[in-house]
């Protein structure tokens, strides 16, 4: 029987979660988010020191891997953040804040906060608009021809779906068969 991925150490232990995120965010070693220095950075150790705190000896400011990320200014443990991200990414149809609240044992307000931050981080802003200079685009769909080996019933489920996007200025069309 295979183990669940949620049983991985970085989902259960806070120090392992910090190490996991640090390895991905800083593959060549820690980088100070305040001054950008990569040299003379020490990891603070001690009984009263928070987990994952580094100190930049160039600007003399402490920082963690959370600074400048969706985890910043959040009192939620990093391992819980990683669990929520895993659940949202592995869910085929997405996951609601209510479901995060039930699965992770968080308050609904916390689950809502986390899900919004995670979705914002996943949002892709690098896609250029389809219309010329951000202009208008018309969308239209139609259903044509029966799909072979699909029983004909009421509605359109037995038909081929065709979607067209048309740039109003240039007349350029992008068509996709669904």
XYZ file of N, CA and C in Angstrom:
534
model
N 0.847 -1.182 0.000
C 0.000 0.000 0.000
C 0.893 1.245 0.000
N 0.580 2.217 -0.858
C 1.404 3.420 -0.956
C 0.983 4.452 0.082
N 1.978 5.252 0.500
C 1.713 6.309 1.466
C 1.113 7.529 0.769
N 0.336 8.277 1.493
C -0.229 9.509 0.972
C 0.859 10.576 0.922
N 0.786 11.445 -0.068
C 1.752 12.542 -0.190
C 1.635 13.496 0.992
N 0.463 13.580 1.592
C 0.265 14.467 2.743
C 1.099 14.010 3.943
N 1.539 12.751 3.948
C 2.392 12.264 5.030
C 3.850 12.667 4.854
N 4.182 13.380 3.774
C 5.555 13.839 3.555
C 5.967 14.763 4.701
N 7.245 14.774 5.001
C 7.759 15.511 6.160
C 7.457 17.012 6.088
N 7.544 17.612 4.891
C 7.318 19.055 4.793
C 5.850 19.447 4.997
N 4.947 18.489 4.968
C 3.546 18.780 5.279
C 3.242 18.614 6.768
N 4.141 17.986 7.506
C 3.876 17.681 8.909
C 4.772 18.446 9.885
N 5.995 18.792 9.476
C 6.965 19.423 10.373
C 7.264 20.839 9.888
N 7.245 21.806 10.793
C 7.429 23.216 10.433
C 8.835 23.499 9.896
N 9.847 22.941 10.531
C 11.217 23.169 10.067
C 11.440 22.553 8.692
N 10.876 21.385 8.455
C 10.991 20.741 7.144
C 10.237 21.553 6.088
N 9.133 22.188 6.466
C 8.375 23.028 5.531
C 9.212 24.242 5.123
N 9.866 24.877 6.085
C 10.731 26.015 5.772
C 11.870 25.580 4.850
N 12.483 24.451 5.161
C 13.585 23.953 4.342
C 13.109 23.658 2.919
N 11.932 23.069 2.787
C 11.344 22.733 1.486
C 11.136 23.990 0.636
N 10.553 25.033 1.234
C 10.288 26.274 0.502
C 11.602 26.997 0.193
N 12.547 27.000 1.134
C 13.845 27.642 0.908
C 14.584 27.004 -0.263
N 14.529 25.682 -0.368
C 15.208 24.985 -1.469
C 14.629 25.377 -2.824
N 13.347 25.663 -2.869
C 12.723 26.026 -4.128
C 12.846 27.513 -4.437
N 12.758 28.350 -3.420
C 12.818 29.793 -3.624
C 14.257 30.285 -3.758
N 15.171 29.674 -3.015
C 16.581 30.066 -3.023
C 17.460 28.870 -3.379
N 17.489 28.412 -4.624
C 18.299 27.238 -4.955
C 19.800 27.473 -4.781
N 20.255 28.729 -4.883
C 21.679 29.043 -4.742
C 22.007 29.649 -3.382
N 21.139 29.495 -2.412
C 21.360 30.052 -1.084
C 20.437 31.236 -0.835
N 20.319 31.657 0.440
C 19.388 32.726 0.793
C 19.729 34.067 0.142
N 18.684 34.826 -0.163
C 18.814 36.165 -0.736
C 18.042 37.120 0.156
N 18.684 38.205 0.572
C 18.025 39.190 1.436
C 16.952 39.925 0.639
N 15.683 39.908 1.097
C 14.627 40.605 0.363
C 14.699 42.121 0.535
N 15.487 42.585 1.510
C 15.584 44.018 1.772
C 16.624 44.699 0.890
N 17.830 44.097 0.803
C 18.908 44.729 0.037
C 19.370 43.894 -1.152
N 18.908 42.646 -1.288
C 19.283 41.794 -2.411
C 20.621 41.102 -2.258
N 21.238 41.220 -1.127
C 22.554 40.619 -0.894
C 22.439 39.092 -0.788
N 23.455 38.403 -1.292
C 23.505 36.946 -1.168
C 24.698 36.510 -0.324
N 25.520 37.467 0.054
C 26.706 37.163 0.847
C 26.487 37.591 2.297
N 27.235 36.970 3.170
C 27.217 37.299 4.602
C 25.815 37.190 5.205
N 25.138 36.113 4.879
C 23.825 35.848 5.476
C 23.971 34.661 6.407
N 23.508 34.836 7.634
C 23.608 33.757 8.619
C 22.215 33.333 9.054
N 22.102 32.062 9.344
C 20.844 31.543 9.865
C 20.889 31.674 11.372
N 19.861 32.295 11.944
C 19.822 32.487 13.388
C 19.355 31.214 14.065
N 20.055 30.867 15.129
C 19.705 29.675 15.890
C 19.572 30.074 17.347
N 18.764 29.379 18.046
C 18.576 29.668 19.456
C 17.192 29.235 19.892
N 17.022 29.154 21.184
C 15.739 28.684 21.717
C 14.626 29.691 21.504
N 14.947 30.988 21.547
C 13.900 32.004 21.425
C 13.732 32.510 19.997
N 14.519 32.007 19.057
C 14.444 32.451 17.662
C 13.341 31.704 16.923
N 12.617 32.441 16.106
C 11.572 31.819 15.291
C 12.200 30.867 14.282
N 11.403 29.947 13.799
C 11.859 28.977 12.806
C 12.163 29.679 11.492
N 13.294 29.334 10.881
C 13.627 29.798 9.548
C 14.116 31.222 9.431
N 14.531 31.858 10.517
C 14.968 33.252 10.462
C 16.438 33.330 10.043
N 16.705 34.197 9.068
C 18.061 34.492 8.612
C 18.342 35.961 8.917
N 19.634 36.309 8.997
C 19.998 37.709 9.204
C 21.009 38.112 8.147
N 20.719 39.224 7.478
C 21.636 39.769 6.490
C 22.617 40.668 7.237
N 23.907 40.363 7.129
C 24.903 41.171 7.824
C 25.266 42.425 7.039
N 24.770 42.563 5.820
C 24.999 43.777 5.041
C 24.038 44.885 5.496
N 22.749 44.573 5.582
C 21.769 45.586 6.006
C 21.303 45.377 7.444
N 21.754 44.275 8.072
C 21.477 43.956 9.474
C 19.997 43.731 9.776
N 19.251 43.251 8.799
C 17.821 42.998 9.029
C 17.545 41.502 9.000
N 16.667 41.047 9.885
C 16.276 39.632 9.857
C 15.177 39.411 8.813
N 15.103 38.192 8.293
C 14.068 37.848 7.321
C 13.883 36.346 7.297
N 12.739 35.928 6.752
C 12.458 34.509 6.543
C 12.095 34.316 5.082
N 11.869 33.090 4.706
C 11.484 32.781 3.338
C 10.071 33.293 3.038
N 9.314 33.648 4.052
C 7.952 34.140 3.868
C 7.896 35.554 3.304
N 8.961 36.359 3.506
C 8.956 37.757 3.085
C 8.870 37.844 1.566
N 7.910 38.625 1.089
C 7.726 38.815 -0.346
C 6.930 37.711 -1.022
N 6.291 36.841 -0.266
C 5.488 35.760 -0.832
C 4.055 35.860 -0.311
N 3.223 34.911 -0.707
C 1.832 34.909 -0.227
C 1.749 34.563 1.249
N 2.844 34.040 1.815
C 2.853 33.648 3.219
C 3.147 34.832 4.144
N 3.564 35.965 3.586
C 4.000 37.098 4.388
C 2.879 37.637 5.272
N 3.241 38.038 6.475
C 2.330 38.594 7.476
C 1.149 37.679 7.758
N 1.429 36.402 7.793
C 0.413 35.409 8.092
C 0.873 34.622 9.318
N -0.013 34.411 10.247
C 0.323 33.638 11.448
C 0.041 32.152 11.253
N -0.362 31.776 10.063
C -0.668 30.379 9.756
C 0.650 29.638 9.560
N 0.812 28.469 10.168
C 2.056 27.719 9.976
C 2.303 27.397 8.502
N 3.567 27.407 8.106
C 3.937 27.177 6.711
C 3.518 25.787 6.241
N 3.561 24.805 7.118
C 3.157 23.449 6.740
C 1.674 23.401 6.371
N 0.852 24.220 7.012
C -0.585 24.279 6.693
C -0.774 24.958 5.338
N 0.032 26.000 5.064
C -0.005 26.630 3.752
C 0.313 25.609 2.669
N 1.361 24.803 2.890
C 1.754 23.803 1.888
C 0.663 22.753 1.692
N -0.005 22.365 2.772
C -1.108 21.411 2.656
C -2.242 22.011 1.827
N -2.574 23.275 2.082
C -3.657 23.938 1.348
C -3.303 24.072 -0.135
N -2.055 24.430 -0.424
C -1.629 24.561 -1.819
C -1.713 23.210 -2.513
N -1.269 22.164 -1.832
C -1.342 20.824 -2.427
C -2.784 20.417 -2.701
N -3.663 20.661 -1.755
C -5.073 20.296 -1.940
C -5.693 21.062 -3.102
N -5.386 22.350 -3.212
C -5.971 23.158 -4.284
C -5.422 22.758 -5.652
N -4.139 22.420 -5.704
C -3.534 22.056 -6.993
C -3.897 20.643 -7.430
N -4.118 19.768 -6.490
C -4.397 18.380 -6.855
C -5.882 18.100 -7.059
N -6.725 19.057 -6.723
C -8.157 18.877 -6.905
C -8.531 19.159 -8.350
N -9.194 18.216 -8.970
C -9.523 18.323 -10.392
C -10.452 19.496 -10.687
N -11.428 19.707 -9.822
C -12.420 20.748 -10.067
C -12.264 21.944 -9.133
N -11.131 22.038 -8.437
C -10.953 23.133 -7.491
C -11.482 22.746 -6.126
N -11.237 23.598 -5.183
C -11.653 23.314 -3.817
C -12.166 24.601 -3.186
N -13.238 24.515 -2.450
C -13.841 25.698 -1.854
C -13.189 26.014 -0.517
N -13.434 27.221 -0.050
C -12.927 27.623 1.259
C -13.569 26.775 2.354
N -14.843 26.430 2.167
C -15.528 25.586 3.147
C -14.871 24.216 3.255
N -14.473 23.665 2.127
C -13.827 22.358 2.150
C -12.443 22.437 2.788
N -11.682 23.499 2.497
C -10.386 23.700 3.169
C -10.582 23.815 4.676
N -11.603 24.545 5.061
C -11.936 24.728 6.476
C -12.195 23.388 7.161
N -12.936 22.508 6.494
C -13.250 21.202 7.088
C -12.037 20.272 7.092
N -11.299 20.224 5.986
C -10.187 19.280 5.872
C -9.025 19.654 6.782
N -8.653 20.935 6.796
C -7.469 21.363 7.548
C -7.769 21.767 8.988
N -9.046 21.846 9.343
C -9.398 22.201 10.710
C -9.126 23.659 11.027
N -9.293 24.525 10.038
C -9.087 25.961 10.216
C -10.434 26.644 10.394
N -10.391 27.910 10.785
C -11.634 28.665 10.791
C -11.987 28.980 9.339
N -13.241 29.254 9.085
C -13.681 29.557 7.731
C -13.013 30.835 7.223
N -12.840 31.802 8.095
C -12.209 33.068 7.719
C -10.760 32.840 7.287
N -10.043 31.988 7.998
C -8.658 31.667 7.657
C -8.589 30.913 6.335
N -9.481 29.953 6.141
C -9.509 29.181 4.894
C -9.826 30.090 3.712
N -10.724 31.033 3.888
C -11.074 31.982 2.832
C -9.861 32.842 2.488
N -9.178 33.349 3.508
C -7.982 34.171 3.332
C -6.911 33.403 2.561
N -6.664 32.164 2.960
C -5.642 31.351 2.309
C -6.009 31.052 0.859
N -7.252 30.658 0.616
C -7.647 30.295 -0.748
C -7.549 31.492 -1.685
N -7.877 32.684 -1.205
C -7.765 33.866 -2.054
C -6.309 34.202 -2.356
N -5.442 34.086 -1.374
C -4.020 34.358 -1.612
C -3.418 33.330 -2.570
N -3.786 32.075 -2.414
C -3.250 31.024 -3.285
C -3.743 31.230 -4.716
N -5.020 31.540 -4.883
C -5.558 31.774 -6.232
C -4.907 32.997 -6.880
N -4.653 34.020 -6.090
C -3.989 35.216 -6.625
C -2.574 34.885 -7.083
N -1.885 34.036 -6.340
C -0.532 33.634 -6.724
C -0.545 32.781 -7.988
N -1.611 32.023 -8.206
C -1.709 31.162 -9.386
C -2.127 31.917 -10.642
N -2.652 33.104 -10.459
C -3.160 33.866 -11.598
C -2.013 34.209 -12.540
N -2.217 33.943 -13.812
C -1.192 34.257 -14.802
C -1.437 35.632 -15.385
N -0.481 36.513 -15.290
C -0.639 37.857 -15.831
C 0.197 38.067 -17.071
N 0.845 37.013 -17.555
C 1.747 37.174 -18.683
C 1.069 36.948 -20.031
N -0.211 36.668 -20.048
C -0.914 36.435 -21.299
C -1.312 37.766 -21.929
N -0.951 37.951 -23.177
C -1.310 39.177 -23.885
C -2.774 39.108 -24.294
N -3.476 40.236 -24.316
C -4.867 40.219 -24.753
C -4.955 39.823 -26.222
N -6.028 39.133 -26.580
C -6.200 38.642 -27.941
C -6.502 39.779 -28.910
N -7.316 40.730 -28.507
C -7.684 41.827 -29.391
C -6.505 42.753 -29.649
N -6.479 43.395 -30.828
C -5.412 44.339 -31.149
C -5.371 45.455 -30.113
N -4.211 45.668 -29.546
C -4.005 46.716 -28.527
C -5.031 46.628 -27.403
N -5.390 45.423 -27.033
C -6.359 45.233 -25.957
C -7.783 45.534 -26.378
N -8.064 45.498 -27.665
C -9.392 45.818 -28.187
C -10.425 44.737 -27.909
N -11.609 44.943 -28.443
C -12.734 44.050 -28.194
C -12.605 42.748 -28.969
N -13.124 41.699 -28.377
C -13.152 40.381 -28.989
C -14.575 39.850 -28.883
N -15.090 39.301 -29.981
C -16.403 38.676 -29.956
C -16.232 37.173 -29.808
N -17.082 36.559 -29.037
C -17.048 35.110 -28.860
C -18.382 34.535 -29.312
N -18.321 33.395 -30.000
C -19.533 32.733 -30.451
C -19.299 31.230 -30.445
N -20.338 30.487 -30.157
C -20.231 29.034 -30.176
C -21.396 28.465 -30.960
N -21.176 27.283 -31.496
C -22.242 26.597 -32.222
C -22.047 25.096 -32.062
N -23.071 24.346 -32.383
C -23.043 22.897 -32.270
C -23.410 22.318 -33.632
N -22.472 21.590 -34.232
C -22.686 21.048 -35.567
C -22.386 19.566 -35.597
N -23.023 18.840 -36.474
C -22.760 17.444 -36.780
C -22.771 16.551 -35.548
N -23.356 15.406 -35.725
C -23.400 14.430 -34.641
C -22.032 13.799 -34.430
N -21.711 13.517 -33.178
C -20.471 12.819 -32.841
C -20.713 11.330 -33.066
N -19.804 10.651 -33.770
C -19.995 9.220 -34.018
C -20.031 8.425 -32.712
N -20.841 7.398 -32.673
C -20.959 6.477 -31.536
C -21.504 7.120 -30.267
N -22.159 8.273 -30.383
C -22.819 8.897 -29.237
C -24.310 8.897 -29.541
N -25.124 8.306 -28.655
C -26.566 8.233 -28.939
C -27.190 9.621 -29.034
N -28.071 9.784 -30.011
C -28.745 11.060 -30.235
C -29.888 11.182 -29.240
N -29.841 12.227 -28.446
C -30.889 12.517 -27.463
C -31.270 13.981 -27.603
N -32.104 14.447 -26.715
C -32.445 15.863 -26.706
C -31.221 16.684 -26.331
N -31.227 17.950 -26.706
C -30.131 18.841 -26.349
C -29.000 18.791 -27.360
N -27.809 19.059 -26.912
C -26.675 19.181 -27.819
C -25.488 18.321 -27.401
N -25.657 17.431 -26.453
C -24.541 16.636 -25.957
C -23.998 15.670 -27.005
N -24.785 15.355 -28.029
C -24.335 14.444 -29.066
C -23.734 15.199 -30.269
N -23.603 16.517 -30.163
C -23.093 17.338 -31.262
C -21.658 17.784 -30.990
N -20.915 18.113 -32.049
C -19.591 18.710 -31.927
C -19.748 20.170 -31.528
N -18.920 20.615 -30.600
C -18.975 21.991 -30.131
C -17.877 22.794 -30.817
N -18.191 23.973 -31.323
C -17.229 24.835 -32.001
C -17.286 26.220 -31.372
N -16.115 26.737 -30.987
C -16.000 28.046 -30.357
C -15.132 28.926 -31.234
N -15.563 30.167 -31.463
C -14.788 31.118 -32.264
C -14.597 32.400 -31.472
N -13.371 32.935 -31.532
C -13.058 34.250 -30.976
C -12.637 35.123 -32.150
N -13.268 36.280 -32.307
C -12.999 37.133 -33.464
C -12.611 38.524 -32.981
N -11.455 38.987 -33.456
C -10.988 40.330 -33.154
C -11.801 41.303 -34.004
N -12.483 42.268 -33.382
C -13.347 43.198 -34.109
C -12.562 44.087 -35.069
N -11.350 44.502 -34.683
C -10.591 45.437 -35.517
C -9.960 44.753 -36.731
N -9.278 43.640 -36.501
C -8.552 42.997 -37.614
C -9.363 41.923 -38.315
N -10.420 41.425 -37.700
C -11.213 40.370 -38.278
C -10.569 38.993 -38.125
N -9.420 38.947 -37.422
C -8.716 37.676 -37.193
C -9.556 36.782 -36.285
N -9.609 35.487 -36.629
C -10.425 34.545 -35.856
C -9.558 33.453 -35.282
N -9.889 33.046 -34.096
C -9.269 31.893 -33.466
C -10.388 30.904 -33.228
N -10.303 29.721 -33.833
C -11.366 28.722 -33.704
C -10.822 27.490 -33.015
N -11.611 26.913 -32.174
C -11.251 25.684 -31.464
C -12.448 24.745 -31.501
N -12.168 23.507 -31.802
C -13.178 22.465 -31.667
C -13.060 21.879 -30.274
N -14.141 21.810 -29.561
C -14.082 21.315 -28.179
C -14.483 19.853 -28.122
